[in-house]
mmCIF file of C-alpha atoms in Angstrom:
data_model
loop_
_atom_site.group_PDB
_atom_site.id
_atom_site.type_symbol
_atom_site.label_atom_id
_atom_site.label_comp_id
_atom_site.label_asym_id
_atom_site.label_seq_id
_atom_site.Cartn_x
_atom_site.Cartn_y
_atom_site.Cartn_z
ATOM 1 C CA MET A 1 127.658 95.224 65.124
ATOM 2 C CA THR A 2 125.910 98.217 66.603
ATOM 3 C CA PRO A 3 126.441 100.298 69.919
ATOM 4 C CA ASP A 4 122.869 99.731 70.570
ATOM 5 C CA VAL A 5 123.581 95.787 70.849
ATOM 6 C CA ILE A 6 126.728 96.202 72.575
ATOM 7 C CA ALA A 7 125.188 98.368 75.161
ATOM 8 C CA GLY A 8 121.963 96.043 75.353
ATOM 9 C CA ALA A 9 124.396 93.142 76.497
ATOM 10 C CA LEU A 10 125.961 95.070 79.010
ATOM 11 C CA ARG A 11 122.547 96.321 80.601
ATOM 12 C CA ASP A 12 121.359 92.400 80.556
ATOM 13 C CA ALA A 13 124.728 91.373 82.359
ATOM 14 C CA ALA A 14 124.698 94.564 84.730
ATOM 15 C CA ARG A 15 121.107 93.315 85.887
ATOM 16 C CA GLU A 16 122.871 90.243 87.599
ATOM 17 C CA PHE A 17 124.140 92.159 90.181
ATOM 18 C CA GLY A 18 120.929 93.614 91.109
ATOM 19 C CA VAL A 19 121.180 97.178 90.060
ATOM 20 C CA GLY A 20 118.543 97.654 87.624
ATOM 21 C CA GLU A 21 118.951 99.423 84.438
ATOM 22 C CA ALA A 22 122.539 100.333 84.131
ATOM 23 C CA ARG A 23 123.150 103.608 82.042
ATOM 24 C CA VAL A 24 125.709 102.896 79.438
ATOM 25 C CA ALA A 25 127.762 105.118 77.608
ATOM 26 C CA LEU A 26 130.095 103.977 74.698
ATOM 27 C CA ARG A 27 132.642 106.247 73.108
ATOM 28 C CA TRP A 28 134.416 105.237 69.941
ATOM 29 C CA ARG A 29 138.359 105.521 70.109
ATOM 30 C CA GLY A 30 140.490 104.436 67.136
ATOM 31 C CA GLY A 31 138.511 101.506 66.471
ATOM 32 C CA VAL A 32 137.532 100.683 69.659
ATOM 33 C CA TRP A 33 133.711 101.109 71.635
ATOM 34 C CA THR A 34 134.995 102.074 75.106
ATOM 35 C CA THR A 35 132.883 102.169 78.407
ATOM 36 C CA GLY A 36 133.370 102.825 82.302
ATOM 37 C CA VAL A 37 129.746 101.192 83.079
ATOM 38 C CA ALA A 38 131.606 98.361 85.151
ATOM 39 C CA LEU A 39 132.805 101.150 87.687
ATOM 40 C CA GLN A 40 129.040 102.539 87.936
ATOM 41 C CA VAL A 41 127.811 99.135 88.420
ATOM 42 C CA ALA A 42 130.401 97.938 90.815
ATOM 43 C CA GLN A 43 129.620 101.160 93.002
ATOM 44 C CA ARG A 44 125.997 100.765 92.956
ATOM 45 C CA ALA A 45 126.097 97.220 93.843
ATOM 46 C CA GLY A 46 128.886 97.327 96.531
ATOM 47 C CA ARG A 47 130.939 94.703 94.763
ATOM 48 C CA SER A 48 134.523 94.877 93.408
ATOM 49 C CA ALA A 49 135.212 96.368 89.835
ATOM 50 C CA GLY A 50 137.321 93.520 88.994
ATOM 51 C CA GLU A 51 134.331 91.122 89.524
ATOM 52 C CA VAL A 52 132.015 93.481 87.539
ATOM 53 C CA VAL A 53 134.152 93.692 84.896
ATOM 54 C CA GLY A 54 134.949 90.197 84.483
ATOM 55 C CA ARG A 55 131.566 89.501 84.002
ATOM 56 C CA LEU A 56 130.702 92.346 81.508
ATOM 57 C CA ARG A 57 133.405 91.252 79.693
ATOM 58 C CA GLU A 58 132.268 87.490 79.358
ATOM 59 C CA ALA A 59 128.927 88.564 78.340
ATOM 60 C CA LEU A 60 130.609 90.643 75.384
ATOM 61 C CA LEU A 61 132.412 87.800 74.146
ATOM 62 C CA ASP A 62 129.269 86.112 73.701
ATOM 63 C CA VAL A 63 127.890 88.615 71.342
ATOM 64 C CA PRO A 64 128.245 87.964 67.523
ATOM 65 C CA GLY A 65 130.275 90.560 65.809
ATOM 66 C CA VAL A 66 132.796 90.912 68.820
ATOM 67 C CA ARG A 67 136.194 90.195 68.180
ATOM 68 C CA ALA A 68 138.012 90.831 71.524
ATOM 69 C CA VAL A 69 137.171 92.693 74.909
ATOM 70 C CA GLU A 70 140.172 94.538 76.432
ATOM 71 C CA VAL A 71 140.128 95.750 80.126
ATOM 72 C CA SER A 72 142.134 99.057 81.288
ATOM 73 C CA GLY A 73 142.355 101.216 84.331
ATOM 74 C CA GLY A 74 140.812 98.784 86.758
ATOM 75 C CA GLY A 75 137.263 98.626 85.297
ATOM 76 C CA PHE A 76 137.319 100.121 81.728
ATOM 77 C CA LEU A 77 136.117 98.109 78.714
ATOM 78 C CA GLY A 78 137.137 98.259 75.216
ATOM 79 C CA VAL A 79 135.173 96.375 72.752
ATOM 80 C CA ARG A 80 137.068 95.430 69.244
ATOM 81 C CA LEU A 81 134.708 94.737 66.403
ATOM 82 C CA ALA A 82 135.197 91.670 63.801
ATOM 83 C CA GLU A 83 135.744 92.811 60.416
ATOM 84 C CA GLY A 84 132.509 94.444 58.972
ATOM 85 C CA GLY A 85 131.574 96.114 62.272
ATOM 86 C CA GLU A 86 131.618 99.638 60.913
ATOM 87 C CA ALA A 87 129.901 98.764 58.028
ATOM 88 C CA ALA A 88 127.224 97.125 59.887
ATOM 89 C CA LEU A 89 126.885 100.363 61.681
ATOM 90 C CA VAL A 90 126.275 102.380 58.791
ATOM 91 C CA GLU A 91 124.157 99.807 57.120
ATOM 92 C CA GLU A 92 121.802 99.767 60.485
ATOM 93 C CA ILE A 93 121.516 103.878 60.348
ATOM 94 C CA VAL A 94 120.907 104.183 56.674
ATOM 95 C CA ARG A 95 117.789 101.361 57.121
ATOM 96 C CA ARG A 96 116.203 103.339 60.095
ATOM 97 C CA PRO A 97 112.965 104.662 59.561
ATOM 98 C CA ARG A 98 113.013 108.323 58.226
ATOM 99 C CA ALA A 99 111.863 111.058 60.305
ATOM 100 C CA VAL A 100 108.590 113.050 59.114
ATOM 101 C CA ALA A 101 110.166 116.389 58.081
ATOM 102 C CA VAL A 102 109.332 119.592 59.849
ATOM 103 C CA ALA A 103 108.106 122.565 57.867
ATOM 104 C CA GLU A 104 110.811 125.189 57.431
ATOM 105 C CA ASP A 105 110.199 128.484 59.399
ATOM 106 C CA PRO A 106 113.544 130.235 60.154
ATOM 107 C CA ARG A 107 112.791 132.328 63.136
ATOM 108 C CA ARG A 108 110.946 129.132 64.778
ATOM 109 C CA ASP A 109 114.142 127.069 63.909
ATOM 110 C CA VAL A 110 116.164 129.382 65.374
ATOM 111 C CA GLU A 111 114.084 129.740 68.652
ATOM 112 C CA ARG A 112 114.031 125.774 69.226
ATOM 113 C CA TRP A 113 117.724 125.428 68.509
ATOM 114 C CA ALA A 114 118.612 128.584 70.931
ATOM 115 C CA ALA A 115 116.441 126.757 73.514
ATOM 116 C CA VAL A 116 118.455 123.693 73.846
ATOM 117 C CA ALA A 117 121.815 124.793 72.518
ATOM 118 C CA GLY A 118 122.160 128.493 73.238
ATOM 119 C CA GLY A 119 122.047 131.665 71.406
ATOM 120 C CA GLY A 120 124.270 133.571 69.006
ATOM 121 C CA GLU A 121 124.218 134.661 65.212
ATOM 122 C CA LEU A 122 122.146 131.686 64.438
ATOM 123 C CA LEU A 123 120.708 133.804 61.504
ATOM 124 C CA THR A 124 123.805 134.284 59.866
ATOM 125 C CA GLN A 125 125.129 131.732 57.300
ATOM 126 C CA ARG A 126 128.437 131.284 58.628
ATOM 127 C CA GLU A 127 130.682 128.532 59.853
ATOM 128 C CA ARG A 128 130.941 130.362 63.485
ATOM 129 C CA ASN A 129 126.903 129.437 63.667
ATOM 130 C CA PRO A 130 126.529 125.731 64.747
ATOM 131 C CA LEU A 131 123.053 125.596 63.342
ATOM 132 C CA PHE A 132 124.202 126.477 59.882
ATOM 133 C CA ARG A 133 126.937 123.969 60.022
ATOM 134 C CA VAL A 134 124.497 121.227 60.973
ATOM 135 C CA ARG A 135 122.020 122.195 58.394
ATOM 136 C CA TYR A 136 124.889 122.759 55.826
ATOM 137 C CA ALA A 137 126.136 119.114 56.314
ATOM 138 C CA GLN A 138 122.826 118.022 56.019
ATOM 139 C CA SER A 139 122.013 119.491 52.894
ATOM 140 C CA ARG A 140 125.538 118.553 51.337
ATOM 141 C CA ALA A 141 124.884 114.877 52.351
ATOM 142 C CA CYS A 142 121.654 115.048 50.374
ATOM 143 C CA ALA A 143 123.538 116.686 47.301
ATOM 144 C CA LEU A 144 125.929 113.869 47.528
ATOM 145 C CA VAL A 145 123.182 111.177 47.269
ATOM 146 C CA ARG A 146 121.424 112.837 44.433
ATOM 147 C CA GLU A 147 124.317 113.440 42.461
ATOM 148 C CA ALA A 148 125.284 109.721 42.751
ATOM 149 C CA ALA A 149 121.993 108.401 41.872
ATOM 150 C CA ARG A 150 122.100 110.505 38.923
ATOM 151 C CA ILE A 151 125.243 108.749 37.719
ATOM 152 C CA GLY A 152 124.116 105.462 38.921
ATOM 153 C CA LEU A 153 126.262 104.788 41.801
ATOM 154 C CA ALA A 154 124.506 102.900 44.780
ATOM 155 C CA PRO A 155 125.959 103.641 48.472
ATOM 156 C CA GLU A 156 127.211 100.254 50.238
ATOM 157 C CA PRO A 157 128.739 100.250 53.555
ATOM 158 C CA GLY A 158 132.092 99.147 53.994
ATOM 159 C CA ARG A 159 135.392 99.899 55.776
ATOM 160 C CA VAL A 160 136.643 103.569 55.173
ATOM 161 C CA PRO A 161 140.027 104.157 56.599
ATOM 162 C CA GLY A 162 140.612 107.405 58.214
ATOM 163 C CA GLU A 163 137.128 108.149 59.064
ATOM 164 C CA ASP A 164 137.266 107.018 62.964
ATOM 165 C CA ALA A 165 135.586 110.856 64.016
ATOM 166 C CA LEU A 166 132.682 110.524 61.759
ATOM 167 C CA VAL A 167 132.105 106.774 62.613
ATOM 168 C CA GLY A 168 132.152 107.666 66.421
ATOM 169 C CA ALA A 169 130.150 110.457 66.044
ATOM 170 C CA LEU A 170 127.311 108.801 63.955
ATOM 171 C CA GLY A 171 127.656 105.544 66.302
ATOM 172 C CA GLU A 172 127.256 107.996 69.604
ATOM 173 C CA HIS A 173 124.322 109.559 68.559
ATOM 174 C CA PRO A 174 121.221 109.769 70.708
ATOM 175 C CA TRP A 175 118.122 108.469 68.875
ATOM 176 C CA ARG A 176 115.952 109.540 71.600
ATOM 177 C CA GLY A 177 117.560 111.697 73.864
ATOM 178 C CA GLU A 178 117.763 114.678 75.920
ATOM 179 C CA PRO A 179 117.604 117.940 73.838
ATOM 180 C CA THR A 180 120.788 119.465 74.776
ATOM 181 C CA ARG A 181 122.659 116.412 74.228
ATOM 182 C CA VAL A 182 121.020 115.793 70.708
ATOM 183 C CA ALA A 183 122.114 119.428 69.796
ATOM 184 C CA ARG A 184 125.757 118.648 70.671
ATOM 185 C CA SER A 185 125.655 115.365 69.067
ATOM 186 C CA LEU A 186 124.515 117.027 65.751
ATOM 187 C CA VAL A 187 127.059 119.720 65.762
ATOM 188 C CA ARG A 188 129.669 116.733 66.295
ATOM 189 C CA VAL A 189 128.394 115.025 63.485
ATOM 190 C CA ALA A 190 128.414 118.204 61.295
ATOM 191 C CA ASP A 191 132.119 119.091 62.030
ATOM 192 C CA ALA A 192 133.423 115.360 61.497
ATOM 193 C CA PHE A 193 131.388 115.374 58.202
ATOM 194 C CA GLY A 194 132.676 118.474 57.107
ATOM 195 C CA GLY A 195 136.210 117.474 57.667
ATOM 196 C CA SER A 196 135.854 114.265 56.259
ATOM 197 C CA GLU A 197 136.889 112.561 53.085
ATOM 198 C CA ALA A 198 133.505 111.204 52.798
ATOM 199 C CA MET A 199 132.406 114.633 51.892
ATOM 200 C CA ARG A 200 135.091 115.268 49.331
ATOM 201 C CA ARG A 201 135.682 111.884 47.903
ATOM 202 C CA ALA A 202 132.341 110.138 47.604
ATOM 203 C CA LEU A 203 131.674 110.364 43.734
ATOM 204 C CA PRO A 204 134.421 109.904 41.355
ATOM 205 C CA TRP A 205 136.472 112.601 40.140
ATOM 206 C CA GLY A 206 137.160 113.063 36.149
ATOM 207 C CA ASP A 207 137.761 109.994 34.682
ATOM 208 C CA GLU A 208 138.309 107.921 37.727
ATOM 209 C CA LYS A 209 136.227 104.753 37.803
ATOM 210 C CA PRO A 210 133.536 104.181 40.581
ATOM 211 C CA SER A 211 134.910 101.759 43.185
ATOM 212 C CA ALA A 212 133.933 99.935 46.209
ATOM 213 C CA VAL A 213 135.592 102.972 48.283
ATOM 214 C CA HIS A 214 133.572 105.461 46.550
ATOM 215 C CA ARG A 215 130.457 103.224 47.469
ATOM 216 C CA ALA A 216 131.590 103.114 51.209
ATOM 217 C CA ARG A 217 132.148 106.750 51.532
ATOM 218 C CA LEU A 218 128.640 107.466 49.915
ATOM 219 C CA ALA A 219 126.820 105.183 52.640
ATOM 220 C CA LEU A 220 128.881 106.878 55.042
ATOM 221 C CA ALA A 221 127.506 110.260 53.770
ATOM 222 C CA GLN A 222 124.057 109.028 53.473
ATOM 223 C CA ALA A 223 124.213 107.694 57.207
ATOM 224 C CA ALA A 224 125.553 111.400 58.264
ATOM 225 C CA GLY A 225 122.133 112.818 56.526
ATOM 226 C CA VAL A 226 120.043 110.325 58.089
ATOM 227 C CA VAL A 227 121.291 110.914 61.482
ATOM 228 C CA LEU A 228 121.250 114.880 61.040
ATOM 229 C CA VAL A 229 117.620 114.944 59.731
ATOM 230 C CA ASP A 230 116.661 112.747 62.728
ATOM 231 C CA GLY A 231 118.461 115.129 65.132
ATOM 232 C CA LEU A 232 116.967 118.044 64.008
ATOM 233 C CA THR A 233 113.396 116.828 63.849
ATOM 234 C CA GLN A 234 113.547 115.510 67.471
ATOM 235 C CA LEU A 235 114.357 119.215 68.263
ATOM 236 C CA GLY A 236 111.756 120.441 65.983
ATOM 237 C CA VAL A 237 114.048 122.243 63.733
ATOM 238 C CA SER A 238 113.165 121.767 59.678
ATOM 239 C CA ALA A 239 116.110 119.994 57.739
ATOM 240 C CA PRO A 240 115.930 121.358 54.166
ATOM 241 C CA GLU A 241 117.936 119.996 51.384
ATOM 242 C CA HIS A 242 119.068 123.198 49.866
ATOM 243 C CA VAL A 243 120.744 125.898 52.284
#
């Protein structure tokens, strides 16, 4: 189950109220996809929030992979996924077609990033440089995948406890979106990945035997790399495997 499927079901149900294409924003909160789209639709359609949220909830309950749909605040929906929902999101990401790489050109890369995300010390290899954090996270994800292949460990999407921040950042990434929003998404993914156990424990340590958790963490790291390359490419910025 991916956020795109949830958003599609919500847009289809919203059309029943004669509002055309609703803009669906989904946020990942502690294992639940949340949205306030019912309030938007109710306002545009001149209908009560209760009527709209009830219909949208019914539509979501018919979607395979949805375990429950909760209503709060008079119009906010919380979608709980069936077991395996997070793994399905990661699997969908890693199966996406790879973006065509942009040739590396440091000055051009900085200019294109600055045009959509602001300036600063973008040529410095420091934590305070958001472009560096994004590219470092992407190169680190590539390194994990390469090292795993060297020892014969294959990624396998699965449940990874404690990774809500990274899962949410990956799920909310705009695959085609306004450039400033894409840049913000990349920084969020990079920072979540940088603070993630997936980065530190994707590979066995010492005499530790490879496990399902290692494979799931590796898949999460692989998904992070796919998202970061995609976003950088959208912005016309290179994504080198070594930073």
